[in-house]
Each structure stands twice: as structure tokens, then as C-alpha cells.
PDB file of N, CA and C in Angstrom:
ATOM      1  N   MET A 282      70.688 -52.426 -12.444  1.00 64.00           N
ATOM      2  CA  MET A 282      71.526 -51.533 -11.678  1.00 64.00           C
ATOM      3  C   MET A 282      72.362 -52.353 -10.698  1.00 64.00           C
ATOM      4  N   GLU A 283      73.662 -52.037 -10.643  1.00 74.00           N
ATOM      5  CA  GLU A 283      74.560 -52.781  -9.766  1.00 74.00           C
ATOM      6  C   GLU A 283      74.310 -52.449  -8.308  1.00 74.00           C
ATOM      7  N   GLU A 284      74.466 -53.458  -7.480  1.00 92.00           N
ATOM      8  CA  GLU A 284      74.358 -53.269  -6.046  1.00 92.00           C
ATOM      9  C   GLU A 284      75.580 -52.528  -5.536  1.00 92.00           C
ATOM     10  N   LYS A 285      75.383 -51.721  -4.540  1.00 94.00           N
ATOM     11  CA  LYS A 285      76.491 -51.019  -3.900  1.00 94.00           C
ATOM     12  C   LYS A 285      77.217 -51.992  -2.984  1.00 94.00           C
ATOM     13  N   LEU A 286      78.499 -51.729  -2.806  1.00 95.00           N
ATOM     14  CA  LEU A 286      79.343 -52.572  -1.980  1.00 95.00           C
ATOM     15  C   LEU A 286      79.783 -51.770  -0.767  1.00 95.00           C
ATOM     16  N   LYS A 287      79.712 -52.370   0.396  1.00 96.00           N
ATOM     17  CA  LYS A 287      80.164 -51.701   1.618  1.00 96.00           C
ATOM     18  C   LYS A 287      81.537 -52.244   1.980  1.00 96.00           C
ATOM     19  N   ILE A 288      82.519 -51.329   2.071  1.00 97.00           N
ATOM     20  CA  ILE A 288      83.875 -51.732   2.437  1.00 97.00           C
ATOM     21  C   ILE A 288      84.377 -50.824   3.541  1.00 97.00           C
ATOM     22  N   LYS A 289      85.461 -51.244   4.167  1.00 97.00           N
ATOM     23  CA  LYS A 289      86.123 -50.420   5.178  1.00 97.00           C
ATOM     24  C   LYS A 289      87.584 -50.290   4.787  1.00 97.00           C
ATOM     25  N   LEU A 290      88.060 -49.056   4.750  1.00 96.00           N
ATOM     26  CA  LEU A 290      89.464 -48.792   4.442  1.00 96.00           C
ATOM     27  C   LEU A 290      90.127 -48.191   5.660  1.00 96.00           C
ATOM     28  N   SER A 291      91.338 -48.637   5.927  1.00 94.00           N
ATOM     29  CA  SER A 291      92.104 -48.110   7.048  1.00 94.00           C
ATOM     30  C   SER A 291      93.194 -47.194   6.511  1.00 94.00           C
ATOM     31  N   ILE A 292      93.156 -45.944   6.972  1.00 94.00           N
ATOM     32  CA  ILE A 292      94.157 -44.960   6.579  1.00 94.00           C
ATOM     33  C   ILE A 292      94.568 -44.191   7.830  1.00 94.00           C
ATOM     34  N   ALA A 293      95.865 -44.169   8.094  1.00 90.00           N
ATOM     35  CA  ALA A 293      96.418 -43.428   9.230  1.00 90.00           C
ATOM     36  C   ALA A 293      95.720 -43.786  10.541  1.00 90.00           C
ATOM     37  N   ASP A 294      95.609 -45.067  10.781  1.00 89.00           N
ATOM     38  CA  ASP A 294      95.027 -45.592  12.025  1.00 89.00           C
ATOM     39  C   ASP A 294      93.554 -45.241  12.221  1.00 89.00           C
ATOM     40  N   ARG A 295      92.868 -44.946  11.144  1.00 93.00           N
ATOM     41  CA  ARG A 295      91.429 -44.711  11.203  1.00 93.00           C
ATOM     42  C   ARG A 295      90.758 -45.593  10.168  1.00 93.00           C
ATOM     43  N   VAL A 296      89.572 -46.038  10.502  1.00 96.00           N
ATOM     44  CA  VAL A 296      88.802 -46.877   9.580  1.00 96.00           C
ATOM     45  C   VAL A 296      87.704 -46.024   8.964  1.00 96.00           C
ATOM     46  N   TYR A 297      87.610 -46.108   7.643  1.00 96.00           N
ATOM     47  CA  TYR A 297      86.624 -45.348   6.894  1.00 96.00           C
ATOM     48  C   TYR A 297      85.662 -46.301   6.197  1.00 96.00           C
ATOM     49  N   PRO A 298      84.418 -46.364   6.662  1.00 97.00           N
ATOM     50  CA  PRO A 298      83.426 -47.194   5.964  1.00 97.00           C
ATOM     51  C   PRO A 298      82.924 -46.453   4.731  1.00 97.00           C
ATOM     52  N   LEU A 299      82.879 -47.145   3.627  1.00 97.00           N
ATOM     53  CA  LEU A 299      82.447 -46.545   2.364  1.00 97.00           C
ATOM     54  C   LEU A 299      81.411 -47.428   1.695  1.00 97.00           C
ATOM     55  N   THR A 300      80.510 -46.803   0.980  1.00 97.00           N
ATOM     56  CA  THR A 300      79.564 -47.515   0.129  1.00 97.00           C
ATOM     57  C   THR A 300      79.901 -47.102  -1.298  1.00 97.00           C
ATOM     58  N   ILE A 301      80.299 -48.087  -2.099  1.00 96.00           N
ATOM     59  CA  ILE A 301      80.861 -47.796  -3.419  1.00 96.00           C
ATOM     60  C   ILE A 301      80.275 -48.714  -4.493  1.00 96.00           C
ATOM     61  N   ASP A 302      80.552 -48.354  -5.740  1.00 95.00           N
ATOM     62  CA  ASP A 302      80.267 -49.271  -6.838  1.00 95.00           C
ATOM     63  C   ASP A 302      81.350 -50.350  -6.810  1.00 95.00           C
ATOM     64  N   PRO A 303      81.000 -51.601  -7.065  1.00 95.00           N
ATOM     65  CA  PRO A 303      81.999 -52.670  -7.030  1.00 95.00           C
ATOM     66  C   PRO A 303      83.217 -52.422  -7.921  1.00 95.00           C
ATOM     67  N   LYS A 304      83.024 -51.726  -9.045  1.00 96.00           N
ATOM     68  CA  LYS A 304      84.145 -51.475  -9.949  1.00 96.00           C
ATOM     69  C   LYS A 304      85.163 -50.501  -9.361  1.00 96.00           C
ATOM     70  N   GLN A 305      84.817 -49.794  -8.300  1.00 96.00           N
ATOM     71  CA  GLN A 305      85.731 -48.862  -7.651  1.00 96.00           C
ATOM     72  C   GLN A 305      86.606 -49.525  -6.589  1.00 96.00           C
ATOM     73  N   GLU A 306      86.255 -50.709  -6.166  1.00 96.00           N
ATOM     74  CA  GLU A 306      86.912 -51.322  -5.017  1.00 96.00           C
ATOM     75  C   GLU A 306      88.423 -51.468  -5.198  1.00 96.00           C
ATOM     76  N   GLU A 307      88.839 -52.034  -6.290  1.00 97.00           N
ATOM     77  CA  GLU A 307      90.270 -52.278  -6.483  1.00 97.00           C
ATOM     78  C   GLU A 307      91.065 -50.971  -6.430  1.00 97.00           C
ATOM     79  N   GLY A 308      90.581 -49.956  -7.118  1.00 96.00           N
ATOM     80  CA  GLY A 308      91.276 -48.673  -7.125  1.00 96.00           C
ATOM     81  C   GLY A 308      91.353 -48.042  -5.748  1.00 96.00           C
ATOM     82  N   LEU A 309      90.258 -48.098  -5.008  1.00 96.00           N
ATOM     83  CA  LEU A 309      90.244 -47.522  -3.664  1.00 96.00           C
ATOM     84  C   LEU A 309      91.173 -48.275  -2.719  1.00 96.00           C
ATOM     85  N   ARG A 310      91.166 -49.591  -2.815  1.00 97.00           N
ATOM     86  CA  ARG A 310      92.053 -50.379  -1.933  1.00 97.00           C
ATOM     87  C   ARG A 310      93.525 -50.117  -2.259  1.00 97.00           C
ATOM     88  N   LYS A 311      93.849 -50.024  -3.550  1.00 96.00           N
ATOM     89  CA  LYS A 311      95.223 -49.714  -3.939  1.00 96.00           C
ATOM     90  C   LYS A 311      95.620 -48.320  -3.474  1.00 96.00           C
ATOM     91  N   ALA A 312      94.714 -47.368  -3.608  1.00 95.00           N
ATOM     92  CA  ALA A 312      94.996 -45.996  -3.180  1.00 95.00           C
ATOM     93  C   ALA A 312      95.248 -45.950  -1.671  1.00 95.00           C
ATOM     94  N   ALA A 313      94.408 -46.629  -0.906  1.00 96.00           N
ATOM     95  CA  ALA A 313      94.585 -46.655   0.551  1.00 96.00           C
ATOM     96  C   ALA A 313      95.923 -47.308   0.925  1.00 96.00           C
ATOM     97  N   LYS A 314      96.260 -48.375   0.220  1.00 96.00           N
ATOM     98  CA  LYS A 314      97.534 -49.057   0.479  1.00 96.00           C
ATOM     99  C   LYS A 314      98.717 -48.137   0.156  1.00 96.00           C
ATOM    100  N   ASN A 315      98.627 -47.403  -0.949  1.00 95.00           N
ATOM    101  CA  ASN A 315      99.695 -46.472  -1.322  1.00 95.00           C
ATOM    102  C   ASN A 315      99.829 -45.344  -0.305  1.00 95.00           C
ATOM    103  N   ILE A 316      98.702 -44.838   0.180  1.00 96.00           N
ATOM    104  CA  ILE A 316      98.741 -43.787   1.196  1.00 96.00           C
ATOM    105  C   ILE A 316      99.397 -44.312   2.468  1.00 96.00           C
ATOM    106  N   GLU A 317      99.002 -45.486   2.893  1.00 95.00           N
ATOM    107  CA  GLU A 317      99.581 -46.091   4.103  1.00 95.00           C
ATOM    108  C   GLU A 317     101.086 -46.278   3.963  1.00 95.00           C
ATOM    109  N   SER A 318     101.507 -46.767   2.814  1.00 95.00           N
ATOM    110  CA  SER A 318     102.922 -47.014   2.560  1.00 95.00           C
ATOM    111  C   SER A 318     103.720 -45.710   2.586  1.00 95.00           C
ATOM    112  N   LEU A 319     103.213 -44.696   1.904  1.00 94.00           N
ATOM    113  CA  LEU A 319     103.904 -43.417   1.864  1.00 94.00           C
ATOM    114  C   LEU A 319     103.913 -42.757   3.236  1.00 94.00           C
ATOM    115  N   ALA A 320     102.820 -42.871   3.971  1.00 93.00           N
ATOM    116  CA  ALA A 320     102.751 -42.295   5.323  1.00 93.00           C
ATOM    117  C   ALA A 320     103.805 -42.926   6.228  1.00 93.00           C
ATOM    118  N   LYS A 321     103.963 -44.238   6.133  1.00 91.00           N
ATOM    119  CA  LYS A 321     104.986 -44.915   6.950  1.00 91.00           C
ATOM    120  C   LYS A 321     106.381 -44.425   6.591  1.00 91.00           C
ATOM    121  N   LYS A 322     106.641 -44.225   5.301  1.00 92.00           N
ATOM    122  CA  LYS A 322     107.949 -43.715   4.877  1.00 92.00           C
ATOM    123  C   LYS A 322     108.203 -42.324   5.444  1.00 92.00           C
ATOM    124  N   PHE A 323     107.194 -41.458   5.362  1.00 91.00           N
ATOM    125  CA  PHE A 323     107.356 -40.110   5.910  1.00 91.00           C
ATOM    126  C   PHE A 323     107.608 -40.156   7.410  1.00 91.00           C
ATOM    127  N   GLU A 324     106.870 -41.009   8.118  1.00 90.00           N
ATOM    128  CA  GLU A 324     107.043 -41.116   9.569  1.00 90.00           C
ATOM    129  C   GLU A 324     108.439 -41.609   9.928  1.00 90.00           C
ATOM    130  N   GLN A 325     108.955 -42.548   9.163  1.00 88.00           N
ATOM    131  CA  GLN A 325     110.282 -43.101   9.442  1.00 88.00           C
ATOM    132  C   GLN A 325     111.399 -42.140   9.057  1.00 88.00           C
ATOM    133  N   ASN A 326     111.277 -41.522   7.894  1.00 91.00           N
ATOM    134  CA  ASN A 326     112.358 -40.682   7.377  1.00 91.00           C
ATOM    135  C   ASN A 326     112.399 -39.282   7.965  1.00 91.00           C
ATOM    136  N   TYR A 327     111.269 -38.774   8.416  1.00 87.00           N
ATOM    137  CA  TYR A 327     111.228 -37.394   8.885  1.00 87.00           C
ATOM    138  C   TYR A 327     110.815 -37.263  10.344  1.00 87.00           C
ATOM    139  N   ALA A 328     110.661 -38.354  11.032  1.00 82.00           N
ATOM    140  CA  ALA A 328     110.294 -38.353  12.445  1.00 82.00           C
ATOM    141  C   ALA A 328     109.056 -37.492  12.700  1.00 82.00           C
ATOM    142  N   VAL A 329     108.093 -37.589  11.805  1.00 81.00           N
ATOM    143  CA  VAL A 329     106.839 -36.850  11.952  1.00 81.00           C
ATOM    144  C   VAL A 329     105.888 -37.709  12.766  1.00 81.00           C
ATOM    145  N   ARG A 330     105.312 -37.121  13.784  1.00 77.00           N
ATOM    146  CA  ARG A 330     104.403 -37.885  14.639  1.00 77.00           C
ATOM    147  C   ARG A 330     102.938 -37.507  14.432  1.00 77.00           C
ATOM    148  N   ASP A 331     102.694 -36.300  13.993  1.00 89.00           N
ATOM    149  CA  ASP A 331     101.330 -35.832  13.808  1.00 89.00           C
ATOM    150  C   ASP A 331     100.761 -36.409  12.516  1.00 89.00           C
ATOM    151  N   LYS A 332      99.713 -37.202  12.626  1.00 91.00           N
ATOM    152  CA  LYS A 332      99.112 -37.865  11.467  1.00 91.00           C
ATOM    153  C   LYS A 332      98.598 -36.852  10.439  1.00 91.00           C
ATOM    154  N   GLN A 333      98.118 -35.698  10.901  1.00 92.00           N
ATOM    155  CA  GLN A 333      97.629 -34.692   9.962  1.00 92.00           C
ATOM    156  C   GLN A 333      98.766 -34.188   9.086  1.00 92.00           C
ATOM    157  N   ASP A 334      99.950 -33.975   9.668  1.00 92.00           N
ATOM    158  CA  ASP A 334     101.103 -33.545   8.881  1.00 92.00           C
ATOM    159  C   ASP A 334     101.503 -34.615   7.873  1.00 92.00           C
ATOM    160  N   VAL A 335     101.492 -35.854   8.319  1.00 93.00           N
ATOM    161  CA  VAL A 335     101.846 -36.965   7.434  1.00 93.00           C
ATOM    162  C   VAL A 335     100.862 -37.051   6.271  1.00 93.00           C
ATOM    163  N   LEU A 336      99.578 -36.942   6.564  1.00 94.00           N
ATOM    164  CA  LEU A 336      98.569 -37.025   5.515  1.00 94.00           C
ATOM    165  C   LEU A 336      98.658 -35.827   4.570  1.00 94.00           C
ATOM    166  N   ALA A 337      98.987 -34.665   5.101  1.00 93.00           N
ATOM    167  CA  ALA A 337      99.162 -33.494   4.232  1.00 93.00           C
ATOM    168  C   ALA A 337     100.350 -33.698   3.301  1.00 93.00           C
ATOM    169  N   MET A 338     101.426 -34.280   3.805  1.00 93.00           N
ATOM    170  CA  MET A 338     102.597 -34.554   2.975  1.00 93.00           C
ATOM    171  C   MET A 338     102.262 -35.590   1.906  1.00 93.00           C
ATOM    172  N   CYS A 339     101.471 -36.595   2.267  1.00 94.00           N
ATOM    173  CA  CYS A 339     101.033 -37.599   1.284  1.00 94.00           C
ATOM    174  C   CYS A 339     100.172 -36.945   0.204  1.00 94.00           C
ATOM    175  N   ALA A 340      99.237 -36.107   0.616  1.00 95.00           N
ATOM    176  CA  ALA A 340      98.362 -35.435  -0.349  1.00 95.00           C
ATOM    177  C   ALA A 340      99.186 -34.592  -1.312  1.00 95.00           C
ATOM    178  N   LEU A 341     100.173 -33.869  -0.775  1.00 95.00           N
ATOM    179  CA  LEU A 341     101.030 -33.049  -1.629  1.00 95.00           C
ATOM    180  C   LEU A 341     101.811 -33.912  -2.615  1.00 95.00           C
ATOM    181  N   GLN A 342     102.345 -35.027  -2.142  1.00 94.00           N
ATOM    182  CA  GLN A 342     103.118 -35.930  -2.996  1.00 94.00           C
ATOM    183  C   GLN A 342     102.261 -36.453  -4.149  1.00 94.00           C
ATOM    184  N   PHE A 343     101.067 -36.952  -3.832  1.00 94.00           N
ATOM    185  CA  PHE A 343     100.203 -37.509  -4.865  1.00 94.00           C
ATOM    186  C   PHE A 343      99.693 -36.427  -5.812  1.00 94.00           C
ATOM    187  N   ALA A 344      99.310 -35.282  -5.269  1.00 94.00           N
ATOM    188  CA  ALA A 344      98.805 -34.190  -6.113  1.00 94.00           C
ATOM    189  C   ALA A 344      99.893 -33.669  -7.040  1.00 94.00           C
ATOM    190  N   SER A 345     101.115 -33.568  -6.540  1.00 93.00           N
ATOM    191  CA  SER A 345     102.204 -33.069  -7.390  1.00 93.00           C
ATOM    192  C   SER A 345     102.504 -34.044  -8.521  1.00 93.00           C
ATOM    193  N   LYS A 346     102.374 -35.350  -8.265  1.00 92.00           N
ATOM    194  CA  LYS A 346     102.566 -36.334  -9.334  1.00 92.00           C
ATOM    195  C   LYS A 346     101.515 -36.173 -10.414  1.00 92.00           C
ATOM    196  N   ILE A 347     100.282 -35.938 -10.016  1.00 92.00           N
ATOM    197  CA  ILE A 347      99.203 -35.750 -10.987  1.00 92.00           C
ATOM    198  C   ILE A 347      99.446 -34.487 -11.799  1.00 92.00           C
ATOM    199  N   GLU A 348      99.799 -33.393 -11.120  1.00 93.00           N
ATOM    200  CA  GLU A 348     100.053 -32.135 -11.809  1.00 93.00           C
ATOM    201  C   GLU A 348     101.236 -32.257 -12.766  1.00 93.00           C
ATOM    202  N   GLN A 349     102.316 -32.893 -12.313  1.00 92.00           N
ATOM    203  CA  GLN A 349     103.502 -33.042 -13.154  1.00 92.00           C
ATOM    204  C   GLN A 349     103.188 -33.911 -14.366  1.00 92.00           C
ATOM    205  N   SER A 350     102.388 -34.929 -14.166  1.00 89.00           N
ATOM    206  CA  SER A 350     101.983 -35.791 -15.275  1.00 89.00           C
ATOM    207  C   SER A 350     101.218 -34.986 -16.321  1.00 89.00           C
ATOM    208  N   GLY A 351     100.335 -34.099 -15.874  1.00 88.00           N
ATOM    209  CA  GLY A 351      99.597 -33.247 -16.794  1.00 88.00           C
ATOM    210  C   GLY A 351     100.522 -32.304 -17.547  1.00 88.00           C
ATOM    211  N   ILE A 352     101.501 -31.751 -16.853  1.00 90.00           N
ATOM    212  CA  ILE A 352     102.480 -30.865 -17.491  1.00 90.00           C
ATOM    213  C   ILE A 352     103.284 -31.638 -18.524  1.00 90.00           C
ATOM    214  N   ASP A 353     103.740 -32.823 -18.151  1.00 88.00           N
ATOM    215  CA  ASP A 353     104.527 -33.655 -19.067  1.00 88.00           C
ATOM    216  C   ASP A 353     103.723 -34.024 -20.310  1.00 88.00           C
ATOM    217  N   ARG A 354     102.449 -34.380 -20.122  1.00 87.00           N
ATOM    218  CA  ARG A 354     101.593 -34.728 -21.261  1.00 87.00           C
ATOM    219  C   ARG A 354     101.397 -33.527 -22.167  1.00 87.00           C
ATOM    220  N   SER A 355     101.220 -32.364 -21.557  1.00 88.00           N
ATOM    221  CA  SER A 355     101.029 -31.143 -22.343  1.00 88.00           C
ATOM    222  C   SER A 355     102.268 -30.845 -23.183  1.00 88.00           C
ATOM    223  N   GLU A 356     103.450 -30.996 -22.566  1.00 86.00           N
ATOM    224  CA  GLU A 356     104.696 -30.756 -23.289  1.00 86.00           C
ATOM    225  C   GLU A 356     104.889 -31.785 -24.397  1.00 86.00           C
ATOM    226  N   SER A 357     104.538 -33.039 -24.134  1.00 86.00           N
ATOM    227  CA  SER A 357     104.641 -34.082 -25.155  1.00 86.00           C
ATOM    228  C   SER A 357     103.691 -33.805 -26.309  1.00 86.00           C
ATOM    229  N   SER A 358     102.487 -33.368 -25.985  1.00 88.00           N
ATOM    230  CA  SER A 358     101.511 -33.049 -27.029  1.00 88.00           C
ATOM    231  C   SER A 358     101.999 -31.891 -27.881  1.00 88.00           C
ATOM    232  N   LYS A 359     102.576 -30.890 -27.245  1.00 85.00           N
ATOM    233  CA  LYS A 359     103.087 -29.739 -27.985  1.00 85.00           C
ATOM    234  C   LYS A 359     104.225 -30.164 -28.908  1.00 85.00           C
ATOM    235  N   ALA A 360     105.138 -30.999 -28.398  1.00 86.00           N
ATOM    236  CA  ALA A 360     106.254 -31.474 -29.223  1.00 86.00           C
ATOM    237  C   ALA A 360     105.742 -32.319 -30.385  1.00 86.00           C
ATOM    238  N   ALA A 361     104.764 -33.167 -30.129  1.00 87.00           N
ATOM    239  CA  ALA A 361     104.198 -34.000 -31.197  1.00 87.00           C
ATOM    240  C   ALA A 361     103.520 -33.124 -32.249  1.00 87.00           C
ATOM    241  N   PHE A 362     102.789 -32.104 -31.799  1.00 87.00           N
ATOM    242  CA  PHE A 362     102.133 -31.194 -32.735  1.00 87.00           C
ATOM    243  C   PHE A 362     103.175 -30.488 -33.612  1.00 87.00           C
ATOM    244  N   GLU A 363     104.272 -30.052 -33.006  1.00 88.00           N
ATOM    245  CA  GLU A 363     105.322 -29.371 -33.764  1.00 88.00           C
ATOM    246  C   GLU A 363     105.952 -30.300 -34.801  1.00 88.00           C
ATOM    247  N   ARG A 364     106.162 -31.574 -34.427  1.00 90.00           N
ATOM    248  CA  ARG A 364     106.722 -32.536 -35.383  1.00 90.00           C
ATOM    249  C   ARG A 364     105.743 -32.800 -36.526  1.00 90.00           C
ATOM    250  N   LEU A 365     104.462 -32.935 -36.180  1.00 89.00           N
ATOM    251  CA  LEU A 365     103.457 -33.146 -37.229  1.00 89.00           C
ATOM    252  C   LEU A 365     103.361 -31.937 -38.157  1.00 89.00           C
ATOM    253  N   LYS A 366     103.449 -30.753 -37.592  1.00 90.00           N
ATOM    254  CA  LYS A 366     103.418 -29.533 -38.407  1.00 90.00           C
ATOM    255  C   LYS A 366     104.608 -29.511 -39.361  1.00 90.00           C
ATOM    256  N   ALA A 367     105.801 -29.877 -38.862  1.00 89.00           N
ATOM    257  CA  ALA A 367     106.997 -29.907 -39.704  1.00 89.00           C
ATOM    258  C   ALA A 367     106.835 -30.932 -40.825  1.00 89.00           C
ATOM    259  N   LEU A 368     106.283 -32.093 -40.513  1.00 88.00           N
ATOM    260  CA  LEU A 368     106.035 -33.114 -41.540  1.00 88.00           C
ATOM    261  C   LEU A 368     105.023 -32.628 -42.568  1.00 88.00           C
ATOM    262  N   ASP A 369     103.975 -31.974 -42.100  1.00 88.00           N
ATOM    263  CA  ASP A 369     102.971 -31.427 -42.997  1.00 88.00           C
ATOM    264  C   ASP A 369     103.589 -30.390 -43.926  1.00 88.00           C
ATOM    265  N   ASP A 370     104.413 -29.518 -43.377  1.00 87.00           N
ATOM    266  CA  ASP A 370     105.101 -28.516 -44.201  1.00 87.00           C
ATOM    267  C   ASP A 370     106.004 -29.172 -45.234  1.00 87.00           C
ATOM    268  N   LEU A 371     106.715 -30.227 -44.835  1.00 86.00           N
ATOM    269  CA  LEU A 371     107.600 -30.950 -45.742  1.00 86.00           C
ATOM    270  C   LEU A 371     106.805 -31.594 -46.873  1.00 86.00           C
ATOM    271  N   VAL A 372     105.702 -32.244 -46.535  1.00 89.00           N
ATOM    272  CA  VAL A 372     104.862 -32.883 -47.545  1.00 89.00           C
ATOM    273  C   VAL A 372     104.337 -31.836 -48.524  1.00 89.00           C
ATOM    274  N   HIS A 373     103.855 -30.726 -48.003  1.00 85.00           N
ATOM    275  CA  HIS A 373     103.333 -29.657 -48.888  1.00 85.00           C
ATOM    276  C   HIS A 373     104.424 -29.078 -49.764  1.00 85.00           C
ATOM    277  N   SER A 374     105.631 -28.941 -49.231  1.00 87.00           N
ATOM    278  CA  SER A 374     106.724 -28.381 -50.039  1.00 87.00           C
ATOM    279  C   SER A 374     107.116 -29.347 -51.165  1.00 87.00           C
ATOM    280  N   LYS A 375     107.059 -30.658 -50.904  1.00 83.00           N
ATOM    281  CA  LYS A 375     107.397 -31.651 -51.921  1.00 83.00           C
ATOM    282  C   LYS A 375     106.306 -31.779 -52.971  1.00 83.00           C
ATOM    283  N   LEU A 376     105.071 -31.521 -52.573  1.00 88.00           N
ATOM    284  CA  LEU A 376     103.976 -31.597 -53.535  1.00 88.00           C
ATOM    285  C   LEU A 376     103.809 -30.294 -54.309  1.00 88.00           C
ATOM    286  N   GLY A 377     104.529 -29.272 -53.896  1.00 78.00           N
ATOM    287  CA  GLY A 377     104.489 -27.995 -54.601  1.00 78.00           C
ATOM    288  C   GLY A 377     103.281 -27.152 -54.288  1.00 78.00           C
ATOM    289  N   GLU A 378     102.688 -27.388 -53.154  1.00 60.00           N
ATOM    290  CA  GLU A 378     101.499 -26.599 -52.761  1.00 60.00           C
ATOM    291  C   GLU A 378     101.899 -25.418 -51.935  1.00 60.00           C
TER     292      GLU A 378
END
């Protein structure tokens, strides 16, 4: 069994101590860095001073990307299914079935 790793992540001027699996470290550090970067952009571009508002805007931004990605994948899957169905119909029509 792998040993747990203790790390500290800084987000919005707060430090969060976490105990994680070592394989999670890179993803968590990248996520924290992305949140920090986006929070700074929101603070600069929208003159938002309340950290809770900034973090809510970050959460919305990241969540909407995930949701949109799911929608896009669903639409791509549907289009691929339709193309495969058309190919299947073509093959069956040529084979006389």
C-alpha cells in the first residue's frame, strides 16, 4: 500500500494542507495553479476584491468547461453514430440484404 503524501496548496491567499495519494499530487498542483491564475485575471479585469466572488467565478468557469466538453463529446458521438449507421446501410444495400 502506498504511503500518503502531505502537501500544502495555496489558493486565494489561503493554505490548504492535504493528505493525498502521491499519484494525485501533479494534478492537484496544476489545478491550484490554474485556479490562482484565473483568479488573478478576474481580479485584474473585473476589479473584484471579494475572494469568495472570485472563487465562485473560477468555479463557474471550470465547471462550464467540463459541462461543455461533455456536450461536445455527446454531439460528436451522435454524429459518429449517424455516419456509421449510414455506412452500415450502404454496405447492406450493396450486399443486397
